[in-house]
Short mmCIF file of C-alpha atoms in Angstrom, two decimals:
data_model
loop_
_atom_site.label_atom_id
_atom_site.label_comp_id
_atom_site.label_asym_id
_atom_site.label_seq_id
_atom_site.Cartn_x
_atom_site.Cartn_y
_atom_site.Cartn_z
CA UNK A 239 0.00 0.00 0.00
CA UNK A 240 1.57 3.35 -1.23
CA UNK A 241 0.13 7.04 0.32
CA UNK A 242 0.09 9.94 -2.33
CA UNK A 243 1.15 12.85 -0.73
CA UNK A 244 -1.59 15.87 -0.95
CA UNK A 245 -0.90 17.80 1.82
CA UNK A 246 -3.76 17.63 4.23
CA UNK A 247 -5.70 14.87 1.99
CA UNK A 248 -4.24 11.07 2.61
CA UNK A 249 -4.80 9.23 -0.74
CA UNK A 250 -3.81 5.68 -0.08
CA UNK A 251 -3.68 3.82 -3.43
CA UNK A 252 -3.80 -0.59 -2.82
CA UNK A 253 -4.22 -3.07 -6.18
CA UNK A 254 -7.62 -3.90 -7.09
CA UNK A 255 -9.41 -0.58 -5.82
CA UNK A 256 -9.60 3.37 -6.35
CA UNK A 257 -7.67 5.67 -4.94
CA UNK A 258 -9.27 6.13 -1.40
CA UNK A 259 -9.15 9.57 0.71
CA UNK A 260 -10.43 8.82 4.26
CA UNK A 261 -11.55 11.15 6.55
CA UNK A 262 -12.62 11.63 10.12
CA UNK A 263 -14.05 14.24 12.86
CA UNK A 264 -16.43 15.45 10.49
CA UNK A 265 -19.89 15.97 12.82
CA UNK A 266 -22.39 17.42 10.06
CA UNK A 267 -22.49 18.73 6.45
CA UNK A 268 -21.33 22.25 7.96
CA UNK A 269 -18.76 20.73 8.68
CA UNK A 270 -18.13 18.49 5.46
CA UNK A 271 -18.48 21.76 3.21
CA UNK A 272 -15.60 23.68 5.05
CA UNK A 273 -13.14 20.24 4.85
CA UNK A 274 -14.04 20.30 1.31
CA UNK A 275 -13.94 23.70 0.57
CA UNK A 276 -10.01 23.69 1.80
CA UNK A 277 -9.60 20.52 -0.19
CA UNK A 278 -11.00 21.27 -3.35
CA UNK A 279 -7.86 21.85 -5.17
CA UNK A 280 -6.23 18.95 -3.75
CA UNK A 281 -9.24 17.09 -4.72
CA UNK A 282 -9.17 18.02 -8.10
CA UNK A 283 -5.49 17.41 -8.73
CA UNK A 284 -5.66 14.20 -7.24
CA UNK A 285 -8.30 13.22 -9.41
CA UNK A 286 -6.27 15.04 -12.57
CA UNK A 287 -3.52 12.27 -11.95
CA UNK A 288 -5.31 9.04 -10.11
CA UNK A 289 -8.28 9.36 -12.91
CA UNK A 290 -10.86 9.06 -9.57
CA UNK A 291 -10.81 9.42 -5.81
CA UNK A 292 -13.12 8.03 -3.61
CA UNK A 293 -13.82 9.71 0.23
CA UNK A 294 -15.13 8.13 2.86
CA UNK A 295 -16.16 9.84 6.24
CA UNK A 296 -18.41 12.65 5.32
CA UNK A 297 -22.10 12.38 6.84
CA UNK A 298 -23.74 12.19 3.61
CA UNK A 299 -27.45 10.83 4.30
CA UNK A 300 -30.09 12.30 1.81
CA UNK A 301 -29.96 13.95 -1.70
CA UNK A 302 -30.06 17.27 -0.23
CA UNK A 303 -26.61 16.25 1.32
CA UNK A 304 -25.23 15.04 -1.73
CA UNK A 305 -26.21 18.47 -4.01
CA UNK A 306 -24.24 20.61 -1.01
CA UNK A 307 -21.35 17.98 -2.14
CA UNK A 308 -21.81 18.42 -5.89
CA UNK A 309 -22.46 22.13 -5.87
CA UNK A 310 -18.93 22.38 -4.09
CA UNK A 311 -17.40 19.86 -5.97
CA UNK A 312 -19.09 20.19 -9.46
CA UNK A 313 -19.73 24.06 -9.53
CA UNK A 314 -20.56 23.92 -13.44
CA UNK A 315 -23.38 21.06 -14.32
CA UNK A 316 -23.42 19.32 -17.09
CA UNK A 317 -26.38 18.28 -18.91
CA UNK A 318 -27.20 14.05 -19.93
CA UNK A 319 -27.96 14.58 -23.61
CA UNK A 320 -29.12 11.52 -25.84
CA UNK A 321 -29.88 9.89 -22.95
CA UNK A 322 -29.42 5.91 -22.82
CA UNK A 323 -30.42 4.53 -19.67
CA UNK A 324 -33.28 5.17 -17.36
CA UNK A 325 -32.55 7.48 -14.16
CA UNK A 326 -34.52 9.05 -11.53
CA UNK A 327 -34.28 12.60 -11.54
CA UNK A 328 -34.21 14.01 -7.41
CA UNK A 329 -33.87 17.58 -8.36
CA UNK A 330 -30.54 20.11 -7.70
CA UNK A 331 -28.80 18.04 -10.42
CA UNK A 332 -28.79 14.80 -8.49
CA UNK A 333 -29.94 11.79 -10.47
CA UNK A 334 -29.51 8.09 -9.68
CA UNK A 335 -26.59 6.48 -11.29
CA UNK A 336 -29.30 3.56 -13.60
CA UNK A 337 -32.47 2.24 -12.50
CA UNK A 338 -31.49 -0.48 -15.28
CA UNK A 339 -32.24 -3.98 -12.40
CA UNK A 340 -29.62 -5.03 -10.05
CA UNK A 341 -28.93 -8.85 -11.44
CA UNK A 342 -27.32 -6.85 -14.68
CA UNK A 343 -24.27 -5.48 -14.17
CA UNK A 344 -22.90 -2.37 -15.99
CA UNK A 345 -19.79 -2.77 -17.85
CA UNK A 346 -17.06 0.37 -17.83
CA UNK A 347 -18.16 3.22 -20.07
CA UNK A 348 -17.04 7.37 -20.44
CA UNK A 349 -20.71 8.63 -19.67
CA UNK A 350 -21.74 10.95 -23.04
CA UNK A 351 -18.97 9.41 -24.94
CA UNK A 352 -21.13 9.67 -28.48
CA UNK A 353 -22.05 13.11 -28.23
CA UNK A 354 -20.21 16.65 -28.89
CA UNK A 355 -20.12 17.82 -25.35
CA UNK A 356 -20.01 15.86 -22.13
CA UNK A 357 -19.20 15.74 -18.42
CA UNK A 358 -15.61 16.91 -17.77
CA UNK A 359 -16.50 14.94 -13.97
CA UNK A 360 -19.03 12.92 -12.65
CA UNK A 361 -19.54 12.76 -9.02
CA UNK A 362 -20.81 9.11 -7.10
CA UNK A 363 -22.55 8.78 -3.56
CA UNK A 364 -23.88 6.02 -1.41
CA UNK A 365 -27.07 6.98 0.60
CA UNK A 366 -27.75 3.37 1.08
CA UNK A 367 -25.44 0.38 0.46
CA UNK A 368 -26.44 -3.21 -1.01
CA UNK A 369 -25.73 -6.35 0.75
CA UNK A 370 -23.73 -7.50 -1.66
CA UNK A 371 -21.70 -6.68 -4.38
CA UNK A 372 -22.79 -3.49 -6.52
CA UNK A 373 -19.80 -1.93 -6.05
CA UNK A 374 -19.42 1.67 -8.92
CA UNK A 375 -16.06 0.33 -10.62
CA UNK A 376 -13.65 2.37 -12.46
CA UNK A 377 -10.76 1.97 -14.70
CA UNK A 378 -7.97 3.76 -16.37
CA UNK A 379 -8.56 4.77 -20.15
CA UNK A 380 -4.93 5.63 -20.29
CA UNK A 381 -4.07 2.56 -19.64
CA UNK A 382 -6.83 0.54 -21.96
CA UNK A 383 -5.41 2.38 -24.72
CA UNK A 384 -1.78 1.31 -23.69
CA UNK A 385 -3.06 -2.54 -23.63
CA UNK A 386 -4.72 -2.17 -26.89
CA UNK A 387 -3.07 -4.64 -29.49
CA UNK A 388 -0.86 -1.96 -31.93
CA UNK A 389 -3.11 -2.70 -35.28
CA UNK A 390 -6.37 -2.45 -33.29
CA UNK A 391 -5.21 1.02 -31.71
CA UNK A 392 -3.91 2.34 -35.26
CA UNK A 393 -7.02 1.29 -36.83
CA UNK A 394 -9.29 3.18 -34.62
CA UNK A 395 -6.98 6.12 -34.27
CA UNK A 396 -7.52 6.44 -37.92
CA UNK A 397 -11.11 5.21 -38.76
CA UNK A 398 -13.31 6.51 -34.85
CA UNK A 399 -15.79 4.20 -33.92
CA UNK A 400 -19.91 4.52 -35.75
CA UNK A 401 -22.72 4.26 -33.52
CA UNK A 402 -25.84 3.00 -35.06
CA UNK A 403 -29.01 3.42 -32.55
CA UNK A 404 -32.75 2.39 -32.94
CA UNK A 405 -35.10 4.12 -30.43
CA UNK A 406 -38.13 1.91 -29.40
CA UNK A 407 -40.58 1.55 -27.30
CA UNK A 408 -39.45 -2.34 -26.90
CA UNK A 409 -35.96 -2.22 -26.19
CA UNK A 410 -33.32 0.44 -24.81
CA UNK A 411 -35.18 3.84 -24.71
CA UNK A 412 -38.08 5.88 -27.35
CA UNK A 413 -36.92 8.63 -28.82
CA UNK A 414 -38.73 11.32 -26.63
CA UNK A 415 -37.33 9.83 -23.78
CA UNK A 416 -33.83 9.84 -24.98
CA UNK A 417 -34.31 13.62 -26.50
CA UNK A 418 -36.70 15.04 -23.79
CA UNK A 419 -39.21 16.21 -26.51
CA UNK A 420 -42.70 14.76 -28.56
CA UNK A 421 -41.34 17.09 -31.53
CA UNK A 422 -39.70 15.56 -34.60
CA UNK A 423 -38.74 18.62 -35.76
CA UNK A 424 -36.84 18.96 -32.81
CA UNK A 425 -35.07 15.92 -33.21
CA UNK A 426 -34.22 16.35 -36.57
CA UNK A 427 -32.90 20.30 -35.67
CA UNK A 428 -30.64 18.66 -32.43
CA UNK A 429 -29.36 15.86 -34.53
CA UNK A 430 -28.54 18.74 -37.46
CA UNK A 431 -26.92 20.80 -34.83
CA UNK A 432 -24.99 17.70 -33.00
CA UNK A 433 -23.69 16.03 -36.31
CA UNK A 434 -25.96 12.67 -36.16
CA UNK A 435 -27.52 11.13 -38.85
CA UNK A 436 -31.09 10.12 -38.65
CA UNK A 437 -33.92 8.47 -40.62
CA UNK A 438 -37.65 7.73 -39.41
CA UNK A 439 -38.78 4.54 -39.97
CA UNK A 440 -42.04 3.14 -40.07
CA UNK A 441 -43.91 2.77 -36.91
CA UNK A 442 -42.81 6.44 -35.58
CA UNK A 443 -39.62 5.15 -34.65
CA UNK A 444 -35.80 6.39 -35.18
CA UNK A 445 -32.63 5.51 -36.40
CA UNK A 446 -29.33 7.32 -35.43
CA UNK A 447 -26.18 7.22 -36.98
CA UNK A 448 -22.63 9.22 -35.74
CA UNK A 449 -19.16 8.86 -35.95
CA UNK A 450 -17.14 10.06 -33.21
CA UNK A 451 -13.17 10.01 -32.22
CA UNK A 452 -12.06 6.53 -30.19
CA UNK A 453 -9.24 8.48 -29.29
CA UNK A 454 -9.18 12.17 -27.84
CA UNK A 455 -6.54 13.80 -25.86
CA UNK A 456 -7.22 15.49 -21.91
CA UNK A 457 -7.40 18.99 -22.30
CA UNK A 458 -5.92 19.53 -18.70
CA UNK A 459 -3.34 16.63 -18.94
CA UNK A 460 -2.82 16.29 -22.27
CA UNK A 461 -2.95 13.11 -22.19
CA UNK A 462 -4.53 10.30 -25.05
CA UNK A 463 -7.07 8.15 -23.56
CA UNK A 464 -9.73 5.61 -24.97
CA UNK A 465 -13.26 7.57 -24.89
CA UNK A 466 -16.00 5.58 -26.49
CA UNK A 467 -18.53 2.78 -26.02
CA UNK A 468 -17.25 0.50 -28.61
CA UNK A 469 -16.95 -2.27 -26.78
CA UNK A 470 -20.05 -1.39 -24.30
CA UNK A 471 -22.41 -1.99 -27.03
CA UNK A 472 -21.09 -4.19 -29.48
CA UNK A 473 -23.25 -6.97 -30.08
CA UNK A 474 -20.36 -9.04 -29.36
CA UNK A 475 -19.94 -8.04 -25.35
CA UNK A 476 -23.73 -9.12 -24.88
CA UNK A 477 -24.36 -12.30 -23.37
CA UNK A 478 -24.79 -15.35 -26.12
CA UNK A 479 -28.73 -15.59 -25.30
CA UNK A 480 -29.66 -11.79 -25.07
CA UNK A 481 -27.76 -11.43 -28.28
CA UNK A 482 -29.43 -14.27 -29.83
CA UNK A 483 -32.96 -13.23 -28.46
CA UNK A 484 -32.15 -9.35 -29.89
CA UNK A 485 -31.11 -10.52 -33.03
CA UNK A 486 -34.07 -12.62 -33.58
CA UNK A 487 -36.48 -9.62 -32.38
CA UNK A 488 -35.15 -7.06 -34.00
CA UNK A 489 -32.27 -8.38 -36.78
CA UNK A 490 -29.24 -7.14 -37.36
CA UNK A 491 -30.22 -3.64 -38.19
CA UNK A 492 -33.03 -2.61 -35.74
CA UNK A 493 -30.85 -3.87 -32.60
CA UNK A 494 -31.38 -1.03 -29.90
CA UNK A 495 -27.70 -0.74 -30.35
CA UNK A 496 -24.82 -1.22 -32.26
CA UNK A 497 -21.20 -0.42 -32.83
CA UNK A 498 -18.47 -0.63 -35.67
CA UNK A 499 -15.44 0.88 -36.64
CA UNK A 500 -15.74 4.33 -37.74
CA UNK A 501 -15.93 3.47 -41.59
CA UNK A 502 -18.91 0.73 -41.01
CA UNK A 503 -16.61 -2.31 -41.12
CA UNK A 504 -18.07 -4.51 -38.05
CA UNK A 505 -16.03 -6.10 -35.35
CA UNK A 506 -15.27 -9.52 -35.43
CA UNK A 507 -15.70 -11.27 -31.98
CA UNK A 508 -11.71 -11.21 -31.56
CA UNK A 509 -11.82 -7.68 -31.97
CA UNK A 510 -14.37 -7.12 -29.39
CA UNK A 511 -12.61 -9.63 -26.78
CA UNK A 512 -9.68 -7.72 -27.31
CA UNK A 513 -11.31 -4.32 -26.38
CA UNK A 514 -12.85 -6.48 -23.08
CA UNK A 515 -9.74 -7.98 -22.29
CA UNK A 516 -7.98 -4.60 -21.80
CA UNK A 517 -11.14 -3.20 -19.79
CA UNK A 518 -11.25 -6.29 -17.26
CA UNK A 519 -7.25 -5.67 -16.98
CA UNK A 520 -7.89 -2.15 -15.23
CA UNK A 521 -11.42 -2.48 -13.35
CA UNK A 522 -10.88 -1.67 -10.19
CA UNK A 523 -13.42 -2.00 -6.95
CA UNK A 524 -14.32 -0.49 -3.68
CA UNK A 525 -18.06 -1.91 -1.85
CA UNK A 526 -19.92 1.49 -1.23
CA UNK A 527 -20.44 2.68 2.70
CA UNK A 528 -23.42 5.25 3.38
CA UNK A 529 -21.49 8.04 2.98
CA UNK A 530 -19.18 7.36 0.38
CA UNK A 531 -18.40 9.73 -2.62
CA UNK A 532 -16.51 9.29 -5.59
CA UNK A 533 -15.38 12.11 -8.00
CA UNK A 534 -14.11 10.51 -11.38
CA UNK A 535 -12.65 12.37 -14.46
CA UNK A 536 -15.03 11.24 -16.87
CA UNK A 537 -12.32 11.46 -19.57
CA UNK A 538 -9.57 9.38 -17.82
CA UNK A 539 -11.56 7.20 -15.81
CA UNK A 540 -14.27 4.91 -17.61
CA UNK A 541 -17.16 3.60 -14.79
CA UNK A 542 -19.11 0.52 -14.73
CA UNK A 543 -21.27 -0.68 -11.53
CA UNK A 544 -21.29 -4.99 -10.57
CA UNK A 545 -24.97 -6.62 -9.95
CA UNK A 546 -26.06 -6.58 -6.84
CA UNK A 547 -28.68 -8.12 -3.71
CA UNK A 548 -30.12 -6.08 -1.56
CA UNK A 549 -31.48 -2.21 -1.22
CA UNK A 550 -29.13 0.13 -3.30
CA UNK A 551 -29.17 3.72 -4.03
CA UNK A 552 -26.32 5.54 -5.50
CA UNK A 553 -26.66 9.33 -6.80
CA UNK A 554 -24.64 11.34 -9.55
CA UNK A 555 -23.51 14.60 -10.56
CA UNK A 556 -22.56 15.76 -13.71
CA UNK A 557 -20.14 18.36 -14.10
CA UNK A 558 -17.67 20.68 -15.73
CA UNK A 559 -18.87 19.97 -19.62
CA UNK A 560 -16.20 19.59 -22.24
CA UNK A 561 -16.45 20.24 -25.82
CA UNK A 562 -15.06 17.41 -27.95
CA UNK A 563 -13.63 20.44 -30.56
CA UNK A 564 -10.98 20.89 -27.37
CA UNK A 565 -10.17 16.99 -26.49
CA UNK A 566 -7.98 16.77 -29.85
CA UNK A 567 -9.76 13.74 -31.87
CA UNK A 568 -8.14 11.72 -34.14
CA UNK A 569 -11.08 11.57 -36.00
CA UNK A 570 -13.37 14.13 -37.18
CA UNK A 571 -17.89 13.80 -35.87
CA UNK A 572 -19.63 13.41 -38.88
CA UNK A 573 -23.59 12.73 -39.19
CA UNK A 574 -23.45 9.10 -41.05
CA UNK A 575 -26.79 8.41 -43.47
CA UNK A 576 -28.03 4.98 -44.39
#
């Protein structure tokens, strides 16, 4: 076990989990705001370097104590555009982290990886933990892209990543969930605005289609890291039977879904493992306490959450947007038709 020295905050770093900042003596969220007030910069550069940090000893306890957190923490909010999972919104810019159900775990992802702007930070707390497992894991993008194999890297570097999406009503999310609005016009003017292809197809339902860099550089760090979902939803990283029964429902083209290289050239399965391989290499773990927060750099940290038994409620933040114009991509957004 090593201790990163951050002045007054005690980051101790041990293999297999996040960075970890523990704290005591702190009687109320009074309290918890002036520690964190005096440790925000540490905070910050901690995160800058570790990718994520999580602290444990602040008397966290409702939603209302989280947003005190966040709106110290995560002064600027971000906004969850094209949104892909289902959340509960508490108000003050607190959300829950998925309502997706606990037997399904969540594999690492960069939240808002597909779109043109996205959280620069995300912030994690535990109001109540589960009996088991569902621990928030995280992992080091830096390093994915390091394990990548040399051709795979290149070829991505060069080509981005395409994400093809069908909104239903059957599978994944409808279209005025995932863009807040019953308007197609308004769809069509966002997706015109945002670079993302689009077609109606019958039945009232939609078809998106972007290409966006695999590759972009930390504007802070300067840094390259791997920032995409590729692998998180590739037909190829589902389960045997839920990609059989998805294929079968929907085919090949209407899956809710689905990932290729950025010139439309699909993976093959060795591709994919590859990509999972070097995600399973860095995910890391910590089980949540009540109490708990984690702030992750969204663009150096990928996060993922385990299944779990038991009562579970973990919040988010989303903060500090960043423009993908300023994260240097190796390749160029463009709107993709059919």
């Amino acid at each position: 076990m090593t201790i990163v020295d951050t002045a007054s905050l005690d980051v101790r770093t041990e293999a297999g989990k996040p960075p970890i900042a523990t704290i005591a003596d702190i009687p109320d969220m009074a309290a918890a705001a002036e520690w964190l007030t005096a440790n925000l910069p540490r905070i910050r550069a901690t995160v800058q370097r570790l990718g994520c940090v999580l602290i444990r000893g602040l008397p966290v306890a409702s939603t209302e104590d989280f947003a005190v957190v966040k709106d110290l923490l995560l002064p600027s909010p971000a906004g969850y555009r094209e949104k892909a999972t289902p959340r509960s919104d508490y108000g003050h810019g607190v959300f829950s982290s998925t309502d997706l159900p606990a037997v399904q775990p969540i594999r690492l992802h960069n939240e808002n990886s597909y779109t043109l702007e996205f959280p620069g930070f995300l912030l994690f707390g535990c109001l109540i933990a589960p009996d088991e497992g569902g621990a928030t894991t995280v992992g080091d993008m830096r390093e994915v892209l390091r394990l990548l194999p040399d051709d795979l890297r290149a070829r991505f570097a060069e080509k981005g990543w395409l994400l093809v999406r069908n909104y239903s009503d059957l599978a994944g999310l409808p279209w005025r969930t995932s863009f807040a609005t019953t308007d197609q016009a308004e769809v069509e003017r966002y997706c015109a605005e945002n670079t993302v292809g689009y077609e109606w197809t019958e039945d009232d339902s939609l078809r998106t289609r972007q290409r966006r860099s695999a590759i972009i550089t930390h504007p802070v760090t300067g840094e390259q890291t791997w920032f995409n979902h590729t692998a998180f939803w590739n037909h190829w990283t589902l389960d045997e039977e839920v990609r059989e029964v998805l294929l079968e429902a929907f085919g090949a083209d209407g899956m809710p879904f689905c990932t290729f290289f950025g010139d439309g050239t699909p993976l093959t399965q060795d591709e994919a493992d590859a990509l999972n391989r070097a995600y399973d290499q860095v995910t890391v773990r910590e089980s949540w306490q009540p109490g708990d927060v984690m702030l992750v750099d969204n663009i150096l940290c990928a996060h993922g959450r385990e299944s779990y038994k038991g009562d579970r409620k973990i919040v988010v933040s989303m903060g500090d947007p960043i423009a993908l114009a300023d994260c240097a991509p190796t390749t160029e957004p463009a709107a993709v038709n059919a």
